[in-house]
Amino acid sequence: MTGSGSFSFGGRDVAAGYDDVMVPILFEPWAMRLLAEHDDWTGMTVLDLAAGTGVVTRELVERVGSEGGVIASDISGAMLEHARRRCEGSVPAVRFVEGPAHPLDLPDASVDYIVCQQGFQFFPDRPAAAREMARVLRGGGRVLASTWRPVDECELFGWICEALRAIDAPEIAELMRAPFDFLPETELRETFEGAGFRDVEVGVRSHPMASTGGVERAITIVYGSPIGPKLDELSEDRQAAFRTALTGLVERHTDGSTLGRMAANLLSARKGA
Ligand SMILES: C[S@@+](CC[C@H](N)C(=O)[O-])C[C@H]1O[C@@H](n2cnc3c(N)ncnc32)[C@H](O)[C@@H]1O
């Protein structure tokens, strides 16, 4: 996989930018849609894998109720710090596991369900991650995972890449493609089938990114994302040229009520009994 190596959520600033900017506009609405794919979470023990700042975790707590359990796992301690805050005082109490998706620091057959919103594409060895998911699930347990579709279908991020190429910053544009372009739908499906999952289904979901913030909001999103620190390293002139290029693209393609459409693959799969 190209490009994802230095796309990191590890720094404190990136975690704060993600939680302040990306979560409300993008990850929270998508978390609601993802969890609506399953009817009844009551009483389940659910692992939120690559939980980030805990937007899915917090919603799971509400859904499993006091008889259930929620575990939030992520490789980034900085991201989990926000998740801890978001889930403070929750019932049931969330168990936090800081560490990679593979190996996963959880016992065999210990969870009923795994939810992974926009994390699977970042795992360096995805077949190993899928095998770990199978290992920690109980028989009959399920996975629900979402991954973005190619950057051309996630329009704002496509325009960001175009604006970066326009100012001759192809290496940052390449980095920006990491969440989108390096996990084809067929590979997603085959990875779970290869790990022994049954009833593997991949569907496509597409929604506009609602925002009245226009180009100012778009620019906040870029600087709040993991490429923000790379942009900060560019000269003032190049950053200004980037903003001009992005402004032109956003204004050309939107009517001011959205920041374009986003599209995701949604995988569901079941572990055999
Ligand atoms: C786009 S964020 C999604 C976070 C969260 N699921 C949400 O919906 O807001 C991707 C997350 O994957 C985590 N991640 C990346 N590589 C990982 C790995 N190898 N193991 C576990 N988590 C990883 C990152 O730290 C980050 O929190």
PDB file of C-alpha atoms and ligand atoms in Angstrom:
ATOM      1  CA  MET A   1       0.000   0.000   0.000  1.00  0.00           C
ATOM      2  CA  THR A   2       1.338   3.384  -1.021  1.00  0.00           C
ATOM      3  CA  GLY A   3       1.014   6.600   0.828  1.00  0.00           C
ATOM      4  CA  SER A   4      -0.352   5.695   4.252  1.00  0.00           C
ATOM      5  CA  GLY A   5       3.024   5.257   5.952  1.00  0.00           C
ATOM      6  CA  SER A   6       3.336   8.839   7.227  1.00  0.00           C
ATOM      7  CA  PHE A   7      -0.395   9.554   7.429  1.00  0.00           C
ATOM      8  CA  SER A   8      -0.378   9.586  11.187  1.00  0.00           C
ATOM      9  CA  PHE A   9      -2.939  10.283  13.895  1.00  0.00           C
ATOM     10  CA  GLY A  10      -0.255  10.092  16.560  1.00  0.00           C
ATOM     11  CA  GLY A  11       0.363  13.767  17.431  1.00  0.00           C
ATOM     12  CA  ARG A  12      -1.564  15.746  20.034  1.00  0.00           C
ATOM     13  CA  ASP A  13      -2.356  18.558  17.545  1.00  0.00           C
ATOM     14  CA  VAL A  14      -3.636  16.131  14.933  1.00  0.00           C
ATOM     15  CA  ALA A  15      -5.850  14.413  17.522  1.00  0.00           C
ATOM     16  CA  ALA A  16      -7.260  17.755  18.699  1.00  0.00           C
ATOM     17  CA  GLY A  17      -7.855  18.962  15.113  1.00  0.00           C
ATOM     18  CA  TYR A  18      -9.516  15.682  14.268  1.00  0.00           C
ATOM     19  CA  ASP A  19     -11.832  15.823  17.260  1.00  0.00           C
ATOM     20  CA  ASP A  20     -12.717  19.525  16.896  1.00  0.00           C
ATOM     21  CA  VAL A  21     -13.121  19.742  13.146  1.00  0.00           C
ATOM     22  CA  MET A  22     -13.406  16.355  11.436  1.00  0.00           C
ATOM     23  CA  VAL A  23     -15.636  14.574  13.917  1.00  0.00           C
ATOM     24  CA  PRO A  24     -18.630  16.958  13.982  1.00  0.00           C
ATOM     25  CA  ILE A  25     -18.774  17.552  10.258  1.00  0.00           C
ATOM     26  CA  LEU A  26     -17.813  14.121   8.962  1.00  0.00           C
ATOM     27  CA  PHE A  27     -17.317  11.240  11.384  1.00  0.00           C
ATOM     28  CA  GLU A  28     -20.285  11.824  13.670  1.00  0.00           C
ATOM     29  CA  PRO A  29     -22.947  11.736  10.927  1.00  0.00           C
ATOM     30  CA  TRP A  30     -21.270   8.697   9.392  1.00  0.00           C
ATOM     31  CA  ALA A  31     -21.094   6.978  12.811  1.00  0.00           C
ATOM     32  CA  MET A  32     -24.874   7.361  13.199  1.00  0.00           C
ATOM     33  CA  ARG A  33     -25.436   5.851   9.782  1.00  0.00           C
ATOM     34  CA  LEU A  34     -23.027   2.994  10.459  1.00  0.00           C
ATOM     35  CA  LEU A  35     -24.618   2.010  13.754  1.00  0.00           C
ATOM     36  CA  ALA A  36     -28.090   2.189  12.194  1.00  0.00           C
ATOM     37  CA  GLU A  37     -27.050  -0.782  10.038  1.00  0.00           C
ATOM     38  CA  HIS A  38     -27.668  -3.056  13.033  1.00  0.00           C
ATOM     39  CA  ASP A  39     -31.033  -3.037  14.823  1.00  0.00           C
ATOM     40  CA  ASP A  40     -30.396  -4.064  18.387  1.00  0.00           C
ATOM     41  CA  TRP A  41     -27.122  -3.697  20.251  1.00  0.00           C
ATOM     42  CA  THR A  42     -28.615  -4.259  23.701  1.00  0.00           C
ATOM     43  CA  GLY A  43     -26.522  -6.385  26.042  1.00  0.00           C
ATOM     44  CA  MET A  44     -23.683  -6.984  23.556  1.00  0.00           C
ATOM     45  CA  THR A  45     -19.984  -6.695  24.178  1.00  0.00           C
ATOM     46  CA  VAL A  46     -18.725  -4.559  21.298  1.00  0.00           C
ATOM     47  CA  LEU A  47     -15.186  -3.703  20.257  1.00  0.00           C
ATOM     48  CA  ASP A  48     -14.722  -0.298  18.596  1.00  0.00           C
ATOM     49  CA  LEU A  49     -11.546  -1.009  16.640  1.00  0.00           C
ATOM     50  CA  ALA A  50      -9.437   2.023  15.645  1.00  0.00           C
ATOM     51  CA  ALA A  51     -11.775   4.007  17.892  1.00  0.00           C
ATOM     52  CA  GLY A  52      -9.933   7.311  17.437  1.00  0.00           C
ATOM     53  CA  THR A  53     -11.433  10.045  19.596  1.00  0.00           C
ATOM     54  CA  GLY A  54     -14.410   7.848  20.479  1.00  0.00           C
ATOM     55  CA  VAL A  55     -17.330   9.124  18.435  1.00  0.00           C
ATOM     56  CA  VAL A  56     -18.520   5.564  17.696  1.00  0.00           C
ATOM     57  CA  THR A  57     -17.572   4.386  21.203  1.00  0.00           C
ATOM     58  CA  ARG A  58     -19.813   6.952  22.866  1.00  0.00           C
ATOM     59  CA  GLU A  59     -22.756   5.997  20.668  1.00  0.00           C
ATOM     60  CA  LEU A  60     -22.190   2.304  21.357  1.00  0.00           C
ATOM     61  CA  VAL A  61     -22.363   2.922  25.107  1.00  0.00           C
ATOM     62  CA  GLU A  62     -25.834   4.395  24.617  1.00  0.00           C
ATOM     63  CA  ARG A  63     -26.921   1.414  22.569  1.00  0.00           C
ATOM     64  CA  VAL A  64     -25.568  -1.604  24.495  1.00  0.00           C
ATOM     65  CA  GLY A  65     -27.059  -0.433  27.810  1.00  0.00           C
ATOM     66  CA  SER A  66     -25.951  -1.353  31.310  1.00  0.00           C
ATOM     67  CA  GLU A  67     -25.921  -5.118  30.571  1.00  0.00           C
ATOM     68  CA  GLY A  68     -23.516  -4.682  27.677  1.00  0.00           C
ATOM     69  CA  GLY A  69     -19.849  -3.727  27.366  1.00  0.00           C
ATOM     70  CA  VAL A  70     -17.748  -1.515  25.104  1.00  0.00           C
ATOM     71  CA  ILE A  71     -14.029  -1.786  24.414  1.00  0.00           C
ATOM     72  CA  ALA A  72     -12.263   1.021  22.531  1.00  0.00           C
ATOM     73  CA  SER A  73      -8.940   0.171  20.952  1.00  0.00           C
ATOM     74  CA  ASP A  74      -6.564   2.382  18.969  1.00  0.00           C
ATOM     75  CA  ILE A  75      -2.848   2.573  18.279  1.00  0.00           C
ATOM     76  CA  SER A  76      -2.768   6.298  19.080  1.00  0.00           C
ATOM     77  CA  GLY A  77      -2.697   7.287  22.736  1.00  0.00           C
ATOM     78  CA  ALA A  78      -3.350  10.916  21.716  1.00  0.00           C
ATOM     79  CA  MET A  79      -6.607   9.944  19.976  1.00  0.00           C
ATOM     80  CA  LEU A  80      -7.688   7.699  22.872  1.00  0.00           C
ATOM     81  CA  GLU A  81      -7.135  10.561  25.330  1.00  0.00           C
ATOM     82  CA  HIS A  82     -10.069  12.359  23.682  1.00  0.00           C
ATOM     83  CA  ALA A  83     -12.125   9.152  23.677  1.00  0.00           C
ATOM     84  CA  ARG A  84     -11.554   8.751  27.424  1.00  0.00           C
ATOM     85  CA  ARG A  85     -12.824  12.286  27.992  1.00  0.00           C
ATOM     86  CA  ARG A  86     -15.812  11.745  25.718  1.00  0.00           C
ATOM     87  CA  CYS A  87     -16.796   8.585  27.651  1.00  0.00           C
ATOM     88  CA  GLU A  88     -16.082   9.819  31.191  1.00  0.00           C
ATOM     89  CA  GLY A  89     -18.653   8.531  33.676  1.00  0.00           C
ATOM     90  CA  SER A  90     -20.387   6.358  31.089  1.00  0.00           C
ATOM     91  CA  VAL A  91     -22.385   3.289  32.060  1.00  0.00           C
ATOM     92  CA  PRO A  92     -21.190   0.756  31.195  1.00  0.00           C
ATOM     93  CA  ALA A  93     -17.639   2.001  31.701  1.00  0.00           C
ATOM     94  CA  VAL A  94     -15.585   1.716  28.528  1.00  0.00           C
ATOM     95  CA  ARG A  95     -12.447  -0.398  28.581  1.00  0.00           C
ATOM     96  CA  PHE A  96      -9.615   1.260  26.644  1.00  0.00           C
ATOM     97  CA  VAL A  97      -6.881  -0.728  24.923  1.00  0.00           C
ATOM     98  CA  GLU A  98      -4.017   1.288  23.474  1.00  0.00           C
ATOM     99  CA  GLY A  99      -2.281  -0.783  20.820  1.00  0.00           C
ATOM    100  CA  PRO A 100      -2.291  -1.990  17.231  1.00  0.00           C
ATOM    101  CA  ALA A 101      -5.107  -3.840  15.471  1.00  0.00           C
ATOM    102  CA  HIS A 102      -2.726  -6.726  14.997  1.00  0.00           C
ATOM    103  CA  PRO A 103      -1.786  -8.293  17.275  1.00  0.00           C
ATOM    104  CA  LEU A 104      -4.867  -7.262  19.225  1.00  0.00           C
ATOM    105  CA  ASP A 105      -4.437  -7.301  22.967  1.00  0.00           C
ATOM    106  CA  LEU A 106      -7.704  -9.131  23.734  1.00  0.00           C
ATOM    107  CA  PRO A 107      -8.497 -12.761  24.572  1.00  0.00           C
ATOM    108  CA  ASP A 108      -9.945 -15.259  22.070  1.00  0.00           C
ATOM    109  CA  ALA A 109     -13.728 -15.294  21.642  1.00  0.00           C
ATOM    110  CA  SER A 110     -14.269 -12.334  23.982  1.00  0.00           C
ATOM    111  CA  VAL A 111     -16.535  -9.967  21.974  1.00  0.00           C
ATOM    112  CA  ASP A 112     -19.903 -10.262  20.204  1.00  0.00           C
ATOM    113  CA  TYR A 113     -19.452  -7.531  17.637  1.00  0.00           C
ATOM    114  CA  ILE A 114     -16.660  -5.437  16.120  1.00  0.00           C
ATOM    115  CA  VAL A 115     -17.257  -1.979  14.652  1.00  0.00           C
ATOM    116  CA  CYS A 116     -14.450  -0.294  12.731  1.00  0.00           C
ATOM    117  CA  GLN A 117     -15.241   3.105  11.232  1.00  0.00           C
ATOM    118  CA  GLN A 118     -12.577   4.308   8.791  1.00  0.00           C
ATOM    119  CA  GLY A 119      -9.705   2.409  10.370  1.00  0.00           C
ATOM    120  CA  PHE A 120      -9.166  -0.786   8.381  1.00  0.00           C
ATOM    121  CA  GLN A 121      -7.456   0.962   5.436  1.00  0.00           C
ATOM    122  CA  PHE A 122      -4.656   2.152   7.749  1.00  0.00           C
ATOM    123  CA  PHE A 123      -3.682  -1.250   9.129  1.00  0.00           C
ATOM    124  CA  PRO A 124      -0.285  -2.254   7.727  1.00  0.00           C
ATOM    125  CA  ASP A 125      -1.142  -5.976   7.450  1.00  0.00           C
ATOM    126  CA  ARG A 126      -4.848  -6.174   6.710  1.00  0.00           C
ATOM    127  CA  PRO A 127      -5.115  -9.970   6.394  1.00  0.00           C
ATOM    128  CA  ALA A 128      -3.511 -10.236   9.852  1.00  0.00           C
ATOM    129  CA  ALA A 129      -5.990  -7.655  11.195  1.00  0.00           C
ATOM    130  CA  ALA A 130      -8.959  -9.610   9.783  1.00  0.00           C
ATOM    131  CA  ARG A 131      -7.603 -12.825  11.344  1.00  0.00           C
ATOM    132  CA  GLU A 132      -7.288 -11.056  14.690  1.00  0.00           C
ATOM    133  CA  MET A 133     -10.884  -9.862  14.397  1.00  0.00           C
ATOM    134  CA  ALA A 134     -11.968 -13.463  13.778  1.00  0.00           C
ATOM    135  CA  ARG A 135      -9.930 -14.636  16.768  1.00  0.00           C
ATOM    136  CA  VAL A 136     -11.454 -12.233  19.298  1.00  0.00           C
ATOM    137  CA  LEU A 137     -15.051 -12.675  18.080  1.00  0.00           C
ATOM    138  CA  ARG A 138     -17.289 -15.296  19.606  1.00  0.00           C
ATOM    139  CA  GLY A 139     -18.839 -17.851  17.215  1.00  0.00           C
ATOM    140  CA  GLY A 140     -21.564 -16.160  15.190  1.00  0.00           C
ATOM    141  CA  GLY A 141     -20.159 -12.707  16.047  1.00  0.00           C
ATOM    142  CA  ARG A 142     -20.230  -9.946  13.443  1.00  0.00           C
ATOM    143  CA  VAL A 143     -18.085  -7.177  11.981  1.00  0.00           C
ATOM    144  CA  LEU A 144     -19.289  -3.857  10.593  1.00  0.00           C
ATOM    145  CA  ALA A 145     -16.530  -1.815   8.968  1.00  0.00           C
ATOM    146  CA  SER A 146     -16.496   1.260   6.762  1.00  0.00           C
ATOM    147  CA  THR A 147     -13.705   2.501   4.508  1.00  0.00           C
ATOM    148  CA  TRP A 148     -13.785   5.500   2.185  1.00  0.00           C
ATOM    149  CA  ARG A 149     -14.159   4.915  -1.529  1.00  0.00           C
ATOM    150  CA  PRO A 150     -11.638   6.432  -3.999  1.00  0.00           C
ATOM    151  CA  VAL A 151     -10.810  10.096  -3.530  1.00  0.00           C
ATOM    152  CA  ASP A 152     -12.668  11.106  -6.703  1.00  0.00           C
ATOM    153  CA  GLU A 153     -15.876   9.967  -4.972  1.00  0.00           C
ATOM    154  CA  CYS A 154     -15.006  11.839  -1.768  1.00  0.00           C
ATOM    155  CA  GLU A 155     -15.176  15.144  -3.526  1.00  0.00           C
ATOM    156  CA  LEU A 156     -13.715  17.619  -1.063  1.00  0.00           C
ATOM    157  CA  PHE A 157     -10.638  15.456  -0.638  1.00  0.00           C
ATOM    158  CA  GLY A 158     -10.340  15.092  -4.415  1.00  0.00           C
ATOM    159  CA  TRP A 159     -10.342  18.912  -4.706  1.00  0.00           C
ATOM    160  CA  ILE A 160      -7.752  19.136  -1.932  1.00  0.00           C
ATOM    161  CA  CYS A 161      -5.503  16.758  -3.904  1.00  0.00           C
ATOM    162  CA  GLU A 162      -6.064  18.806  -7.069  1.00  0.00           C
ATOM    163  CA  ALA A 163      -5.205  22.061  -5.267  1.00  0.00           C
ATOM    164  CA  LEU A 164      -2.046  20.464  -3.847  1.00  0.00           C
ATOM    165  CA  ARG A 165      -0.957  19.317  -7.290  1.00  0.00           C
ATOM    166  CA  ALA A 166      -1.673  22.834  -8.612  1.00  0.00           C
ATOM    167  CA  ILE A 167       0.910  24.272  -6.195  1.00  0.00           C
ATOM    168  CA  ASP A 168       3.341  21.488  -7.062  1.00  0.00           C
ATOM    169  CA  ALA A 169       3.066  19.601  -3.772  1.00  0.00           C
ATOM    170  CA  PRO A 170       2.436  16.103  -5.179  1.00  0.00           C
ATOM    171  CA  GLU A 171       3.929  14.387  -2.123  1.00  0.00           C
ATOM    172  CA  ILE A 172       1.288  15.958   0.158  1.00  0.00           C
ATOM    173  CA  ALA A 173      -1.427  15.137  -2.419  1.00  0.00           C
ATOM    174  CA  GLU A 174      -0.228  11.521  -2.365  1.00  0.00           C
ATOM    175  CA  LEU A 175      -0.434  11.497   1.429  1.00  0.00           C
ATOM    176  CA  MET A 176      -3.985  12.877   1.270  1.00  0.00           C
ATOM    177  CA  ARG A 177      -4.998   9.888  -0.867  1.00  0.00           C
ATOM    178  CA  ALA A 178      -4.064   7.415   1.901  1.00  0.00           C
ATOM    179  CA  PRO A 179      -7.518   7.085   3.532  1.00  0.00           C
ATOM    180  CA  PHE A 180      -9.226   6.697   0.150  1.00  0.00           C
ATOM    181  CA  ASP A 181      -7.305   5.111  -2.670  1.00  0.00           C
ATOM    182  CA  PHE A 182      -5.390   2.075  -1.543  1.00  0.00           C
ATOM    183  CA  LEU A 183      -8.053  -0.404  -0.450  1.00  0.00           C
ATOM    184  CA  PRO A 184     -10.214  -1.479  -3.394  1.00  0.00           C
ATOM    185  CA  GLU A 185     -13.623  -2.911  -2.603  1.00  0.00           C
ATOM    186  CA  THR A 186     -12.643  -6.356  -3.958  1.00  0.00           C
ATOM    187  CA  GLU A 187      -9.608  -6.485  -1.670  1.00  0.00           C
ATOM    188  CA  LEU A 188     -11.762  -5.533   1.313  1.00  0.00           C
ATOM    189  CA  ARG A 189     -14.157  -8.389   0.587  1.00  0.00           C
ATOM    190  CA  GLU A 190     -11.433 -10.941  -0.175  1.00  0.00           C
ATOM    191  CA  THR A 191      -9.494 -10.072   2.967  1.00  0.00           C
ATOM    192  CA  PHE A 192     -12.446 -10.995   5.175  1.00  0.00           C
ATOM    193  CA  GLU A 193     -13.285 -14.098   3.127  1.00  0.00           C
ATOM    194  CA  GLY A 194      -9.627 -15.116   3.384  1.00  0.00           C
ATOM    195  CA  ALA A 195      -9.799 -14.805   7.180  1.00  0.00           C
ATOM    196  CA  GLY A 196     -12.684 -17.313   7.204  1.00  0.00           C
ATOM    197  CA  PHE A 197     -15.640 -14.927   7.632  1.00  0.00           C
ATOM    198  CA  ARG A 198     -19.055 -15.924   6.237  1.00  0.00           C
ATOM    199  CA  ASP A 199     -21.818 -13.820   4.635  1.00  0.00           C
ATOM    200  CA  VAL A 200     -19.290 -11.174   3.596  1.00  0.00           C
ATOM    201  CA  GLU A 201     -21.120  -8.271   1.970  1.00  0.00           C
ATOM    202  CA  VAL A 202     -19.791  -4.921   0.793  1.00  0.00           C
ATOM    203  CA  GLY A 203     -22.255  -2.147  -0.024  1.00  0.00           C
ATOM    204  CA  VAL A 204     -21.728   1.444  -1.125  1.00  0.00           C
ATOM    205  CA  ARG A 205     -23.088   4.426   0.783  1.00  0.00           C
ATOM    206  CA  SER A 206     -22.889   8.021  -0.449  1.00  0.00           C
ATOM    207  CA  HIS A 207     -24.001  11.231   1.262  1.00  0.00           C
ATOM    208  CA  PRO A 208     -23.295  14.944   0.930  1.00  0.00           C
ATOM    209  CA  MET A 209     -21.075  16.519   3.553  1.00  0.00           C
ATOM    210  CA  ALA A 210     -23.507  19.093   4.898  1.00  0.00           C
ATOM    211  CA  SER A 211     -21.810  22.395   5.693  1.00  0.00           C
ATOM    212  CA  THR A 212     -22.722  26.017   5.455  1.00  0.00           C
ATOM    213  CA  GLY A 213     -19.166  27.005   6.268  1.00  0.00           C
ATOM    214  CA  GLY A 214     -18.092  27.150   2.621  1.00  0.00           C
ATOM    215  CA  VAL A 215     -14.479  27.376   1.717  1.00  0.00           C
ATOM    216  CA  GLU A 216     -13.425  28.625   5.161  1.00  0.00           C
ATOM    217  CA  ARG A 217     -14.695  25.349   6.609  1.00  0.00           C
ATOM    218  CA  ALA A 218     -12.920  23.387   3.877  1.00  0.00           C
ATOM    219  CA  ILE A 219      -9.640  25.064   4.788  1.00  0.00           C
ATOM    220  CA  THR A 220     -10.177  24.339   8.491  1.00  0.00           C
ATOM    221  CA  ILE A 221     -10.729  20.691   7.580  1.00  0.00           C
ATOM    222  CA  VAL A 222      -7.452  20.489   5.648  1.00  0.00           C
ATOM    223  CA  TYR A 223      -5.441  22.071   8.468  1.00  0.00           C
ATOM    224  CA  GLY A 224      -7.237  19.870  11.037  1.00  0.00           C
ATOM    225  CA  SER A 225      -6.380  16.691   9.135  1.00  0.00           C
ATOM    226  CA  PRO A 226      -3.149  14.671   9.329  1.00  0.00           C
ATOM    227  CA  ILE A 227      -1.772  16.652   6.355  1.00  0.00           C
ATOM    228  CA  GLY A 228      -2.147  19.920   8.310  1.00  0.00           C
ATOM    229  CA  PRO A 229       1.393  19.794   9.750  1.00  0.00           C
ATOM    230  CA  LYS A 230       2.819  19.222   6.235  1.00  0.00           C
ATOM    231  CA  LEU A 231       1.003  22.302   4.918  1.00  0.00           C
ATOM    232  CA  ASP A 232       2.298  24.362   7.813  1.00  0.00           C
ATOM    233  CA  GLU A 233       5.832  23.545   6.646  1.00  0.00           C
ATOM    234  CA  LEU A 234       5.218  25.223   3.248  1.00  0.00           C
ATOM    235  CA  SER A 235       6.049  28.905   2.693  1.00  0.00           C
ATOM    236  CA  GLU A 236       3.291  31.481   3.266  1.00  0.00           C
ATOM    237  CA  ASP A 237       3.119  32.096  -0.505  1.00  0.00           C
ATOM    238  CA  ARG A 238       2.546  28.451  -1.320  1.00  0.00           C
ATOM    239  CA  GLN A 239      -0.062  28.098   1.418  1.00  0.00           C
ATOM    240  CA  ALA A 240      -1.862  31.175   0.036  1.00  0.00           C
ATOM    241  CA  ALA A 241      -1.715  29.691  -3.485  1.00  0.00           C
ATOM    242  CA  PHE A 242      -3.154  26.433  -2.125  1.00  0.00           C
ATOM    243  CA  ARG A 243      -6.047  28.274  -0.473  1.00  0.00           C
ATOM    244  CA  THR A 244      -6.772  30.186  -3.693  1.00  0.00           C
ATOM    245  CA  ALA A 245      -6.783  26.957  -5.739  1.00  0.00           C
ATOM    246  CA  LEU A 246      -9.035  25.169  -3.239  1.00  0.00           C
ATOM    247  CA  THR A 247     -11.387  28.147  -3.010  1.00  0.00           C
ATOM    248  CA  GLY A 248     -11.830  28.101  -6.788  1.00  0.00           C
ATOM    249  CA  LEU A 249     -12.608  24.376  -6.793  1.00  0.00           C
ATOM    250  CA  VAL A 250     -15.058  24.497  -3.876  1.00  0.00           C
ATOM    251  CA  GLU A 251     -16.872  27.517  -5.336  1.00  0.00           C
ATOM    252  CA  ARG A 252     -17.048  25.939  -8.785  1.00  0.00           C
ATOM    253  CA  HIS A 253     -18.489  22.644  -7.522  1.00  0.00           C
ATOM    254  CA  THR A 254     -20.816  23.549  -4.638  1.00  0.00           C
ATOM    255  CA  ASP A 255     -23.793  25.803  -3.990  1.00  0.00           C
ATOM    256  CA  GLY A 256     -22.676  26.660  -0.433  1.00  0.00           C
ATOM    257  CA  SER A 257     -24.864  24.096   1.357  1.00  0.00           C
ATOM    258  CA  THR A 258     -22.429  21.161   1.139  1.00  0.00           C
ATOM    259  CA  LEU A 259     -18.746  20.408   0.715  1.00  0.00           C
ATOM    260  CA  GLY A 260     -19.447  17.786  -1.923  1.00  0.00           C
ATOM    261  CA  ARG A 261     -20.354  14.127  -1.572  1.00  0.00           C
ATOM    262  CA  MET A 262     -18.528  11.461   0.416  1.00  0.00           C
ATOM    263  CA  ALA A 263     -18.766   7.763  -0.415  1.00  0.00           C
ATOM    264  CA  ALA A 264     -17.820   4.730   1.660  1.00  0.00           C
ATOM    265  CA  ASN A 265     -17.693   0.969   1.344  1.00  0.00           C
ATOM    266  CA  LEU A 266     -19.573  -0.716   4.119  1.00  0.00           C
ATOM    267  CA  LEU A 267     -18.572  -4.260   4.969  1.00  0.00           C
ATOM    268  CA  SER A 268     -20.544  -6.688   7.061  1.00  0.00           C
ATOM    269  CA  ALA A 269     -19.378 -10.204   7.837  1.00  0.00           C
ATOM    270  CA  ARG A 270     -20.070 -13.019  10.290  1.00  0.00           C
ATOM    271  CA  LYS A 271     -17.794 -15.457  12.039  1.00  0.00           C
ATOM    272  CA  GLY A 272     -18.932 -19.059  11.710  1.00  0.00           C
ATOM    273  CA  ALA A 273     -20.525 -20.612  14.802  1.00  0.00           C
TER     274      ALA A 273
HETATM  275  C1  LIG B   1      -9.849   8.166  10.468  1.00  0.00           C
HETATM  276  S1  LIG B   1      -9.515   7.687  12.103  1.00  0.00           S
HETATM  277  C2  LIG B   1     -11.062   6.919  12.560  1.00  0.00           C
HETATM  278  C3  LIG B   1     -11.305   6.981  14.045  1.00  0.00           C
HETATM  279  C4  LIG B   1     -12.689   6.609  14.518  1.00  0.00           C
HETATM  280  N1  LIG B   1     -13.031   5.249  14.165  1.00  0.00           N
HETATM  281  C5  LIG B   1     -13.750   7.577  14.030  1.00  0.00           C
HETATM  282  O1  LIG B   1     -14.688   7.143  13.373  1.00  0.00           O
HETATM  283  O2  LIG B   1     -13.622   8.787  14.304  1.00  0.00           O
HETATM  284  C6  LIG B   1      -8.433   6.307  11.930  1.00  0.00           C
HETATM  285  C7  LIG B   1      -7.935   5.734  13.227  1.00  0.00           C
HETATM  286  O3  LIG B   1      -7.193   4.543  12.945  1.00  0.00           O
HETATM  287  C8  LIG B   1      -6.163   4.443  13.926  1.00  0.00           C
HETATM  288  N2  LIG B   1      -5.129   3.507  13.437  1.00  0.00           N
HETATM  289  C9  LIG B   1      -4.282   3.680  12.410  1.00  0.00           C
HETATM  290  N3  LIG B   1      -3.466   2.606  12.287  1.00  0.00           N
HETATM  291  C10 LIG B   1      -3.820   1.736  13.263  1.00  0.00           C
HETATM  292  C11 LIG B   1      -3.351   0.448  13.666  1.00  0.00           C
HETATM  293  N4  LIG B   1      -2.357  -0.173  12.997  1.00  0.00           N
HETATM  294  N5  LIG B   1      -3.942  -0.156  14.707  1.00  0.00           N
HETATM  295  C12 LIG B   1      -4.956   0.447  15.391  1.00  0.00           C
HETATM  296  N6  LIG B   1      -5.427   1.675  15.065  1.00  0.00           N
HETATM  297  C13 LIG B   1      -4.878   2.320  14.016  1.00  0.00           C
HETATM  298  C14 LIG B   1      -5.673   5.867  14.022  1.00  0.00           C
HETATM  299  O4  LIG B   1      -4.896   6.091  15.201  1.00  0.00           O
HETATM  300  C15 LIG B   1      -6.990   6.643  14.005  1.00  0.00           C
HETATM  301  O5  LIG B   1      -7.464   6.878  15.298  1.00  0.00           O
END
